[in-house]
Amino acid sequence: MAESVVRGDDVTWTDPDCPVARTVDLVGDRWSLLIIRDAMDGARAFTDFQQRTGIARNILTDRLRRLVERGILDRTVAASGRRQVYALTQAGRDLFAVVVALRQWGERHAFESGETHSALVDERGLPLAELRPTDTRGVPVGIDTTSVRKEG
């Protein structure tokens, strides 16, 4: 299956050769990431996103427009014909592991021990296993066992 490429025609790339930098340029601001998080959690309408995030209407309008233009969200007219609804594209859905990694990092480093926070659980109600990068053989890797090289 072909990978979908998001559209970054309006983006000035911070570091054009770096996939991390390009990703942050496309979706790295906090509001965009929270909108993506909420779309993953079932938010569909403008008011859903606004109520969940508390974001100002003008900023929400701008971020939703950008996420649609960049191919991360699709916008359609609701069955009632009265409002627009948003859904993640495949590129948006592919950000799930990124959101889970941010969540798990936050659980480890952004809360005091015993402090209340939300939890992401599987369909049986169990917490997800900690995400850990592995090589092609399934062996855990880290910053001491990986390097960056030019491709293409």
GROMACS .gro file of C-alpha atoms in nm:
model
  152
    1MET     CA    1   0.000   0.000   0.000
    2ALA     CA    2   0.133   0.344  -0.089
    3GLU     CA    3   0.208   0.581   0.197
    4SER     CA    4   0.004   0.899   0.200
    5VAL     CA    5   0.212   1.216   0.191
    6VAL     CA    6   0.074   1.512   0.380
    7ARG     CA    7   0.078   1.845   0.205
    8GLY     CA    8   0.323   2.103   0.333
    9ASP     CA    9   0.303   2.356   0.050
   10ASP     CA   10   0.257   2.640   0.300
   11VAL     CA   11   0.536   2.525   0.533
   12THR     CA   12   0.886   2.668   0.558
   13TRP     CA   13   1.081   2.363   0.669
   14THR     CA   14   1.294   2.416   0.978
   15ASP     CA   15   1.532   2.138   0.870
   16PRO     CA   16   1.427   2.008   0.525
   17ASP     CA   17   1.624   1.680   0.548
   18CYS     CA   18   1.500   1.575   0.894
   19PRO     CA   19   1.175   1.373   0.930
   20VAL     CA   20   1.140   1.479   1.295
   21ALA     CA   21   1.168   1.849   1.206
   22ARG     CA   22   0.922   1.812   0.918
   23THR     CA   23   0.671   1.634   1.142
   24VAL     CA   24   0.700   1.905   1.406
   25ASP     CA   25   0.662   2.171   1.136
   26LEU     CA   26   0.338   2.002   1.020
   27VAL     CA   27   0.173   1.909   1.351
   28GLY     CA   28   0.402   2.022   1.632
   29ASP     CA   29   0.212   2.307   1.793
   30ARG     CA   30   0.018   2.216   2.105
   31TRP     CA   31  -0.325   2.298   1.969
   32SER     CA   32  -0.281   2.082   1.659
   33LEU     CA   33  -0.162   1.788   1.866
   34LEU     CA   34  -0.455   1.826   2.108
   35ILE     CA   35  -0.701   1.842   1.817
   36ILE     CA   36  -0.546   1.523   1.675
   37ARG     CA   37  -0.565   1.361   2.020
   38ASP     CA   38  -0.931   1.453   2.052
   39ALA     CA   39  -1.011   1.332   1.699
   40MET     CA   40  -0.859   0.998   1.801
   41ASP     CA   41  -1.090   1.004   2.103
   42GLY     CA   42  -1.405   1.063   1.897
   43ALA     CA   43  -1.434   1.442   1.859
   44ARG     CA   44  -1.586   1.525   1.521
   45ALA     CA   45  -1.753   1.869   1.532
   46PHE     CA   46  -1.607   2.215   1.591
   47THR     CA   47  -1.790   2.238   1.924
   48ASP     CA   48  -1.648   1.899   2.033
   49PHE     CA   49  -1.293   2.025   1.985
   50GLN     CA   50  -1.365   2.360   2.145
   51GLN     CA   51  -1.527   2.209   2.455
   52ARG     CA   52  -1.253   1.949   2.504
   53THR     CA   53  -0.959   2.186   2.459
   54GLY     CA   54  -1.093   2.527   2.562
   55ILE     CA   55  -0.918   2.670   2.255
   56ALA     CA   56  -1.027   3.011   2.124
   57ARG     CA   57  -1.259   2.990   1.822
   58ASN     CA   58  -1.023   3.176   1.588
   59ILE     CA   59  -0.727   2.953   1.676
   60LEU     CA   60  -0.938   2.638   1.645
   61THR     CA   61  -1.066   2.753   1.303
   62ASP     CA   62  -0.708   2.810   1.187
   63ARG     CA   63  -0.574   2.477   1.318
   64LEU     CA   64  -0.863   2.275   1.174
   65ARG     CA   65  -0.813   2.447   0.836
   66ARG     CA   66  -0.440   2.371   0.843
   67LEU     CA   67  -0.490   2.008   0.944
   68VAL     CA   68  -0.738   1.964   0.657
   69GLU     CA   69  -0.511   2.142   0.406
   70ARG     CA   70  -0.215   1.928   0.512
   71GLY     CA   71  -0.409   1.603   0.473
   72ILE     CA   72  -0.425   1.505   0.841
   73LEU     CA   73  -0.800   1.562   0.881
   74ASP     CA   74  -1.087   1.527   0.632
   75ARG     CA   75  -1.377   1.774   0.650
   76THR     CA   76  -1.725   1.677   0.535
   77VAL     CA   77  -2.076   1.809   0.584
   78ALA     CA   78  -2.272   1.628   0.855
   79ALA     CA   79  -2.576   1.425   0.756
   80SER     CA   80  -2.797   1.705   0.893
   81GLY     CA   81  -2.634   1.944   0.646
   82ARG     CA   82  -2.596   2.200   0.924
   83ARG     CA   83  -2.235   2.162   1.027
   84GLN     CA   84  -1.899   2.034   0.920
   85VAL     CA   85  -1.745   1.727   1.076
   86TYR     CA   86  -1.384   1.618   1.086
   87ALA     CA   87  -1.223   1.275   1.075
   88LEU     CA   88  -0.863   1.163   1.071
   89THR     CA   89  -0.716   1.063   0.736
   90GLN     CA   90  -0.481   0.765   0.722
   91ALA     CA   91  -0.192   1.008   0.774
   92GLY     CA   92  -0.371   1.140   1.083
   93ARG     CA   93  -0.440   0.789   1.212
   94ASP     CA   94  -0.072   0.709   1.165
   95LEU     CA   95   0.002   0.967   1.436
   96PHE     CA   96  -0.151   0.731   1.697
   97ALA     CA   97   0.188   0.593   1.803
   98VAL     CA   98   0.321   0.949   1.835
   99VAL     CA   99   0.032   1.049   2.062
  100VAL     CA  100   0.073   0.730   2.268
  101ALA     CA  101   0.447   0.798   2.303
  102LEU     CA  102   0.376   1.156   2.418
  103ARG     CA  103   0.114   1.027   2.662
  104GLN     CA  104   0.346   0.764   2.807
  105TRP     CA  105   0.631   1.013   2.838
  106GLY     CA  106   0.392   1.248   3.020
  107GLU     CA  107   0.277   0.972   3.254
  108ARG     CA  108   0.644   0.906   3.348
  109HIS     CA  109   0.772   1.264   3.363
  110ALA     CA  110   0.490   1.522   3.390
  111PHE     CA  111   0.309   1.399   3.703
  112GLU     CA  112   0.410   1.357   4.065
  113SER     CA  113   0.383   1.006   4.203
  114GLY     CA  114   0.017   0.929   4.277
  115GLU     CA  115  -0.110   1.240   4.099
  116THR     CA  116  -0.439   1.184   3.914
  117HIS     CA  117  -0.429   1.172   3.533
  118SER     CA  118  -0.620   1.018   3.246
  119ALA     CA  119  -0.520   0.674   3.122
  120LEU     CA  120  -0.535   0.517   2.777
  121VAL     CA  121  -0.654   0.156   2.797
  122ASP     CA  122  -0.720  -0.119   2.546
  123GLU     CA  123  -1.064  -0.264   2.469
  124ARG     CA  124  -1.036  -0.489   2.777
  125GLY     CA  125  -0.971  -0.188   3.002
  126LEU     CA  126  -0.601  -0.271   3.051
  127PRO     CA  127  -0.321  -0.015   3.020
  128LEU     CA  128  -0.110  -0.028   2.706
  129ALA     CA  129   0.239  -0.174   2.722
  130GLU     CA  130   0.512   0.088   2.719
  131LEU     CA  131   0.618   0.175   2.364
  132ARG     CA  132   0.979   0.082   2.302
  133PRO     CA  133   1.158   0.106   1.966
  134THR     CA  134   1.299  -0.219   1.831
  135ASP     CA  135   1.518  -0.315   1.538
  136THR     CA  136   1.397  -0.536   1.252
  137ARG     CA  137   1.459  -0.846   1.468
  138GLY     CA  138   1.252  -0.713   1.760
  139VAL     CA  139   1.556  -0.627   1.974
  140PRO     CA  140   1.514  -0.307   2.180
  141VAL     CA  141   1.720  -0.010   2.058
  142GLY     CA  142   1.801   0.330   2.205
  143ILE     CA  143   2.009   0.641   2.156
  144ASP     CA  144   2.332   0.445   2.217
  145THR     CA  145   2.256   0.181   1.952
  146THR     CA  146   2.114   0.390   1.664
  147SER     CA  147   2.241   0.655   1.425
  148VAL     CA  148   2.102   0.881   1.153
  149ARG     CA  149   2.203   0.849   0.787
  150LYS     CA  150   2.094   1.013   0.463
  151GLU     CA  151   1.840   0.818   0.251
  152GLY     CA  152   1.726   0.862  -0.105
   0.00000   0.00000   0.00000
